[in-house]
Short mmCIF file of C-alpha atoms in Angstrom, two decimals:
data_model
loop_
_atom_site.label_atom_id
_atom_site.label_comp_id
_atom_site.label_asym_id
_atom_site.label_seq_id
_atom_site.Cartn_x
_atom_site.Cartn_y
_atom_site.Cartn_z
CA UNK N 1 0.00 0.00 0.00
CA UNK N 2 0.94 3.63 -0.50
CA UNK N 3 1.49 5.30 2.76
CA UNK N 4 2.58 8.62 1.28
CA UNK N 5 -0.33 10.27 0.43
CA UNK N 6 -4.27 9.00 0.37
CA UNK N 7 -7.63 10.53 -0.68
CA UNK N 8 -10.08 12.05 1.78
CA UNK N 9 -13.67 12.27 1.30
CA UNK N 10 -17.04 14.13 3.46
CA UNK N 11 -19.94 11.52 3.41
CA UNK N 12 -22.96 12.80 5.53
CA UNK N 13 -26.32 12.08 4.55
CA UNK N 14 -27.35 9.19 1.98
CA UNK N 15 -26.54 11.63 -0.99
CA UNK N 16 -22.99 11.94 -0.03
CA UNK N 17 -22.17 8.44 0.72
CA UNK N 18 -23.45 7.38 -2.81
CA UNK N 19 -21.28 9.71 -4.38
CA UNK N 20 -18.65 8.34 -2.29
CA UNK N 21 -19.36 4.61 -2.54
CA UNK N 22 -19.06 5.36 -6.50
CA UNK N 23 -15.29 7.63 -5.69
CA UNK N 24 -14.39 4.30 -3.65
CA UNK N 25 -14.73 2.33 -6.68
CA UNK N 26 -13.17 4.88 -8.93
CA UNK N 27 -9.82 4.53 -6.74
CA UNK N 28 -10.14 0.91 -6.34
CA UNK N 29 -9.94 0.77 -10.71
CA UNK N 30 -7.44 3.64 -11.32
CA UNK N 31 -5.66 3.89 -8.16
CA UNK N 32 -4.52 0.56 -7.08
CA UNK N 33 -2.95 0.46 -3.34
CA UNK N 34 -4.18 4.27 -2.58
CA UNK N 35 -6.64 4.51 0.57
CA UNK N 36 -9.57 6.69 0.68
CA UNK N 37 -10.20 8.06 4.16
CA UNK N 38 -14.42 9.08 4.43
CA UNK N 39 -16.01 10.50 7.46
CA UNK N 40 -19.44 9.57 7.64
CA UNK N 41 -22.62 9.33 9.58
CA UNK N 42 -23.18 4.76 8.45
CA UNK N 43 -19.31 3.63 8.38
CA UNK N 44 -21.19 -0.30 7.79
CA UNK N 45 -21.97 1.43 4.40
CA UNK N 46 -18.39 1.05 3.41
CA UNK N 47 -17.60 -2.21 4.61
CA UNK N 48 -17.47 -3.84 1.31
CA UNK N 49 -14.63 -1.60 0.14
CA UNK N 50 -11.00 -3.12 0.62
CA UNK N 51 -9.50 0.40 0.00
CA UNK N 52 -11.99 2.75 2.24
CA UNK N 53 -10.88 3.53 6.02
CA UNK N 54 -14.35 4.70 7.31
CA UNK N 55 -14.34 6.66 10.39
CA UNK N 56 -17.86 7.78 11.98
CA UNK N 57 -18.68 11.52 11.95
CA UNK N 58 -21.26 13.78 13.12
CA UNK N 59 -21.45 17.17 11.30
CA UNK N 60 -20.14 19.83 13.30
CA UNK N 61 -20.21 23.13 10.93
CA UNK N 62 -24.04 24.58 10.13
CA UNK N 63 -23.96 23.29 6.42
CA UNK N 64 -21.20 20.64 6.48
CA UNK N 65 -18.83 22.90 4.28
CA UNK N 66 -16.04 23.38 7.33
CA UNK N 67 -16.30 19.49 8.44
CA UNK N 68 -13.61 19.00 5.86
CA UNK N 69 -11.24 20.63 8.02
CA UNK N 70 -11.53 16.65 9.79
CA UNK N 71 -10.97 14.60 6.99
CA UNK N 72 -7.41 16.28 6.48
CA UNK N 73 -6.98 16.13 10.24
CA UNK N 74 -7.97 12.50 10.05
CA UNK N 75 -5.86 11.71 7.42
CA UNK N 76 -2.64 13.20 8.79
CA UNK N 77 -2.42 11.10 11.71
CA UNK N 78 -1.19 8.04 9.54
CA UNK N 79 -0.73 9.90 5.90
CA UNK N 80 2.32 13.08 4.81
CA UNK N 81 -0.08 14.23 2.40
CA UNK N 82 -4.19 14.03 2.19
CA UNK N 83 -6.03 14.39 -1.58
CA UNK N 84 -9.12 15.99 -0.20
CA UNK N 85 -11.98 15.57 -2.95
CA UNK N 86 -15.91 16.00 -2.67
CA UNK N 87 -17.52 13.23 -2.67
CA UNK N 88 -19.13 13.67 -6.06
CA UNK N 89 -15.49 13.85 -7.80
CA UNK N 90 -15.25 11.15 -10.13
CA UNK N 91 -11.78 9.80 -10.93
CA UNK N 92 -11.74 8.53 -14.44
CA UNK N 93 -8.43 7.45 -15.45
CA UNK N 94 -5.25 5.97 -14.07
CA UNK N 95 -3.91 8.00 -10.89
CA UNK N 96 -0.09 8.08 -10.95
CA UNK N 97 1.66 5.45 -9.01
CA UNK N 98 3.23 8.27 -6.93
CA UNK N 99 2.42 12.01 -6.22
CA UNK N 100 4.74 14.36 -4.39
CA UNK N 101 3.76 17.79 -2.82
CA UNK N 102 5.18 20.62 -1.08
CA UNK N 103 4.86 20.84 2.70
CA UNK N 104 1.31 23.48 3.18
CA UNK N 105 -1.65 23.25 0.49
CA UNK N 106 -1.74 22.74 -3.21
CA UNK N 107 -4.82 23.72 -4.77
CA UNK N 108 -5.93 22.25 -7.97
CA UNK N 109 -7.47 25.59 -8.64
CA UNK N 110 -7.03 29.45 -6.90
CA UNK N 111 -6.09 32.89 -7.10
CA UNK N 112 -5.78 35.49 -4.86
CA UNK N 113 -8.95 36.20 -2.48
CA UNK N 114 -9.65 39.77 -3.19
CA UNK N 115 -9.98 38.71 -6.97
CA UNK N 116 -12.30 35.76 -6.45
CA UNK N 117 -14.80 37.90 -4.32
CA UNK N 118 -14.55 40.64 -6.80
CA UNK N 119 -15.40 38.81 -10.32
CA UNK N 120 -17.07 40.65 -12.90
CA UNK N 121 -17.39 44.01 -11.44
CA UNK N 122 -19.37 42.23 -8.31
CA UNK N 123 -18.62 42.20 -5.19
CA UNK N 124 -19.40 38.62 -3.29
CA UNK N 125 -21.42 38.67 0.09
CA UNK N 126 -19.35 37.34 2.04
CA UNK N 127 -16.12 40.23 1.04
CA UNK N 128 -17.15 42.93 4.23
CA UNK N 129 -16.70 39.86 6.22
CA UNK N 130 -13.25 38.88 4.83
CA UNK N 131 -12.14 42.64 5.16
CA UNK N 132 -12.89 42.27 8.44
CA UNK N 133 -11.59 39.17 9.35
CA UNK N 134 -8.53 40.73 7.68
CA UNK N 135 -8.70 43.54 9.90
CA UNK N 136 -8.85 41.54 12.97
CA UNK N 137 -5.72 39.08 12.35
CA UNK N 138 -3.72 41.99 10.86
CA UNK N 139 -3.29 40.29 7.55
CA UNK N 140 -2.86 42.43 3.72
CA UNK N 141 -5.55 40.93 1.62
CA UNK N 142 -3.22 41.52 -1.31
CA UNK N 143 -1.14 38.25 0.16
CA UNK N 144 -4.25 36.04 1.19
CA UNK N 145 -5.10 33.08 -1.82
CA UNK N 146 -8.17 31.39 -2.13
CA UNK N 147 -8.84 28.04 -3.32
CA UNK N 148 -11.44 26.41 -5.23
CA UNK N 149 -12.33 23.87 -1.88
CA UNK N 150 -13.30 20.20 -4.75
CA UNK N 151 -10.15 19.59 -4.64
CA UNK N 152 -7.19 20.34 -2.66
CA UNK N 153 -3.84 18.42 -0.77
CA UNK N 154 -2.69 18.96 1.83
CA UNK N 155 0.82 18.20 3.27
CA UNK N 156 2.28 18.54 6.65
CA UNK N 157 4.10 21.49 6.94
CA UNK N 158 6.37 21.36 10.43
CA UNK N 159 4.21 21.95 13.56
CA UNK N 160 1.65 24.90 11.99
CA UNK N 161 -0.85 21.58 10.46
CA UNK N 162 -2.86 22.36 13.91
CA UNK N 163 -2.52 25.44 14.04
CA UNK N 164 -4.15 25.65 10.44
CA UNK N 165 -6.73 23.46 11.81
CA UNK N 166 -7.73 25.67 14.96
CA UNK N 167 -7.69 28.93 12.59
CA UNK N 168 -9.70 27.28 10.11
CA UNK N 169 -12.10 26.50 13.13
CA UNK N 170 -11.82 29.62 14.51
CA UNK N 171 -12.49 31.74 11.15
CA UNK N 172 -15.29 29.26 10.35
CA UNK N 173 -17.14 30.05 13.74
CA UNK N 174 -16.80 33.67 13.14
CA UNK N 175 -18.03 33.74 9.64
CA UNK N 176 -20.99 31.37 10.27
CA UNK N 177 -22.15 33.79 13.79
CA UNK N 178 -22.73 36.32 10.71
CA UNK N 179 -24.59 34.30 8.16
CA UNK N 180 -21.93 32.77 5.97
CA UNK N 181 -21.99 29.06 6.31
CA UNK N 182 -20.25 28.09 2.67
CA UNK N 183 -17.26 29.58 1.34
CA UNK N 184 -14.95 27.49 2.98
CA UNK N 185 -11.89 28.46 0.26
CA UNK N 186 -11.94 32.22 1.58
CA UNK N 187 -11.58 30.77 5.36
CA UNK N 188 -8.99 28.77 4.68
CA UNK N 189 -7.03 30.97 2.72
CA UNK N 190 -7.07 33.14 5.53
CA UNK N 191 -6.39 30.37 8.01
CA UNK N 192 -3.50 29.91 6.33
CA UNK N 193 -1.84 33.32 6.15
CA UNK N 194 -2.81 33.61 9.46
CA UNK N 195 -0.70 30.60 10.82
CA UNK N 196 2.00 30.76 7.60
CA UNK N 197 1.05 27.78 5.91
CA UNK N 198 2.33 27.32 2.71
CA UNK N 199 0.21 27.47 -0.98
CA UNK N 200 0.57 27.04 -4.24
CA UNK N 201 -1.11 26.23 -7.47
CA UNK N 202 -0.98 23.15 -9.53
CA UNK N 203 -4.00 24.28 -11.98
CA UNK N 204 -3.17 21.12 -14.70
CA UNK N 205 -5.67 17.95 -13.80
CA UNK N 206 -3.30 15.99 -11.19
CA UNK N 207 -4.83 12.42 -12.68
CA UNK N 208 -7.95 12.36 -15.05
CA UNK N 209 -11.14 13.37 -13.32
CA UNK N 210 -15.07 14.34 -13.57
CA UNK N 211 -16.92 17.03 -11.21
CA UNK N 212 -19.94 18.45 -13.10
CA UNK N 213 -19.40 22.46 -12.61
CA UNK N 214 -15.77 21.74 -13.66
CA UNK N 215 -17.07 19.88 -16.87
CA UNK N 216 -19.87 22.30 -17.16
CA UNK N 217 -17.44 25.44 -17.18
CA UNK N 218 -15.43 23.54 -19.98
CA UNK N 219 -18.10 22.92 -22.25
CA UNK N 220 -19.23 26.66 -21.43
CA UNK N 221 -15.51 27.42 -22.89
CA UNK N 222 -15.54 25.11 -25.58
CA UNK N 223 -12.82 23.47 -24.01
CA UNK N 224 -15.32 20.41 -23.89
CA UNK N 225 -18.59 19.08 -25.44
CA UNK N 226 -21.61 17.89 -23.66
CA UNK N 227 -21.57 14.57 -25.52
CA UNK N 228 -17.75 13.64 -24.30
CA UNK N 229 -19.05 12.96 -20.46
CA UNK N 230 -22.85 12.80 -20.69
CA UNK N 231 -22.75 9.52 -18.86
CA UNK N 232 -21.18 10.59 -16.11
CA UNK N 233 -23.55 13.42 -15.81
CA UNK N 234 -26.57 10.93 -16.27
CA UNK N 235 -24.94 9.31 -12.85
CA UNK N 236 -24.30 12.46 -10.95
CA UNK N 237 -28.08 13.54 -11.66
CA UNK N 238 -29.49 9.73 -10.53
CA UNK N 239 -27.69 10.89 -7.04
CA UNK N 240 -28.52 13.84 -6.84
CA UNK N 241 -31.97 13.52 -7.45
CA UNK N 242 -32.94 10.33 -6.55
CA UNK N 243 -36.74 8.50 -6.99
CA UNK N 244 -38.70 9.17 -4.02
CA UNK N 245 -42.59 8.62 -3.03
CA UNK N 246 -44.25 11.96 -1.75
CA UNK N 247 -43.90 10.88 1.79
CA UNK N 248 -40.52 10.12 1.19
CA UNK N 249 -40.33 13.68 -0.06
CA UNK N 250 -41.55 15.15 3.00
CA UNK N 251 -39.85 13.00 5.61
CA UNK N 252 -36.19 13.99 3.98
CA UNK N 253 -37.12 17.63 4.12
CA UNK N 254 -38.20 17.83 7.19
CA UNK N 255 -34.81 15.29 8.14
CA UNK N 256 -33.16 18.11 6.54
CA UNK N 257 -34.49 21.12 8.27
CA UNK N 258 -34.13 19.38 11.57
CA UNK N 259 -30.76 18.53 11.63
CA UNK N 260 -30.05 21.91 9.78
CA UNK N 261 -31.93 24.44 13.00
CA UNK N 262 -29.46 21.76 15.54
CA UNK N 263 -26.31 22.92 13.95
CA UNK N 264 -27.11 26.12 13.53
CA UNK N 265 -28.28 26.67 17.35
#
């Protein structure tokens, strides 16, 4: 087995551990020997998977968004490096037999965080809350990245890996006590300046993958066609949206809503 690096994975909520049941397969095909760490809510639905460490999990953060901050956490206790990828990513060709990466985080996609909350002459919500965050940890904007959170690794980086961890936390709490439960790429961009970890960019596809915004954005660029990976998006919408009787309906809304109003009291 690889112990360098492994995948990492959020599955809370039947949705999410589809999606992942179907990444778990992915690596078992392309990535041989690579383990996929997922913290769920049903661990038993993961037994069946010789690759798949499951470790039970109970949201913490309002929406779920800041729980990855675990996985990674998770991860590092046996791993140098965790692939962190939603649950919905779909890995689609062979992953190379090894991947090196820099002590900090490597983001598959990012730019600076002023630019990303200031995109087409709009500012984004959640920006009066980042300039004051700023303001409050004595950081320049100018130097703080953001990431696009699908798909990230992290690496240790010396002894700041908790200390990333407990900003990210910290940052997370703050932003959500105003409103902003999502986002998660702005916090820990800022986490990181905060604490010095390390980023970069490493914006080519790492091994070949599927996540249907990324695809969609592609074939909105005519970098793709909607023909090339219809199938896949024929899956992602059978998860997504799956068959359910009208009290079925009701009973996962109100499931919903209910564990929602806990997490956010």
């Amino acid at each position: 087995m690889a112990e360098n690096y492994c995948f990492g994975t959020l599955a809370v909520g039947q949705r999410y551990r589809k999606h992942a049941q179907v990444l778990a397969e992915d690596i078992q095909q392309h990535a041989p020997g690579v383990w996929l760490i997922v913290l769920t809510d049903r661990p038993a639905d993961f037994a069946s998977y010789p690759q798949v460490r499951p470790v039970r999990h109970r949201l913490q953060s309002v929406k779920g968004y800041h729980d990855k901050r675990f996985v990674v956490a998770k991860a590092l206790e046996t791993f140098e490096t965790c692939i962190f990828l939603d649950a919905d990513v779909r890995i689609i060709g062979a992953v190379p037999e090894t991947m090196e990466f820099l002590p900090g985080i490597t983001a598959r996609h990012g730019c600076g965080i002023l630019k990303h909350n200031t995109r087409k002459n709009r500012d984004s919500k959640a920006l009066p809350l980042i300039r004051d965050t700023a303001h409050r940890l004595n950081l320049d904007l100018q130097d703080v990245p953001w990431l696009h959170e699908f798909m990230f690794a992290f690496t240790r980086q010396a002894d700041l890996s908790q200390d990333f961890f407990d900003a990210w936390e910290e940052i997370a709490n703050f932003f959500q006590s105003k409103g902003i439960y999502g986002g998660e790429g702005n916090v820990m961009g800022l986490a990181a300046e905060k604490v010095g970890i390390s980023f970069r960019l490493k914006s080519h596809d790492w091994f070949p993958l599927f996540k249907d915004n990324i695809e969609k954005e592609r074939i909105k660029n005519g970098q793709s066609s909607p023909t090339v990976k219809k199938a896949y998006f024929e899956e992602h919408r059978e998860i997504e949206y799956p068959k359910r009787t009208l009290l079925g309906k009701v009973v996962h809304k109100l499931q919903s809503k209910t564990s929602y109003r806990y997490r956010l009291l």
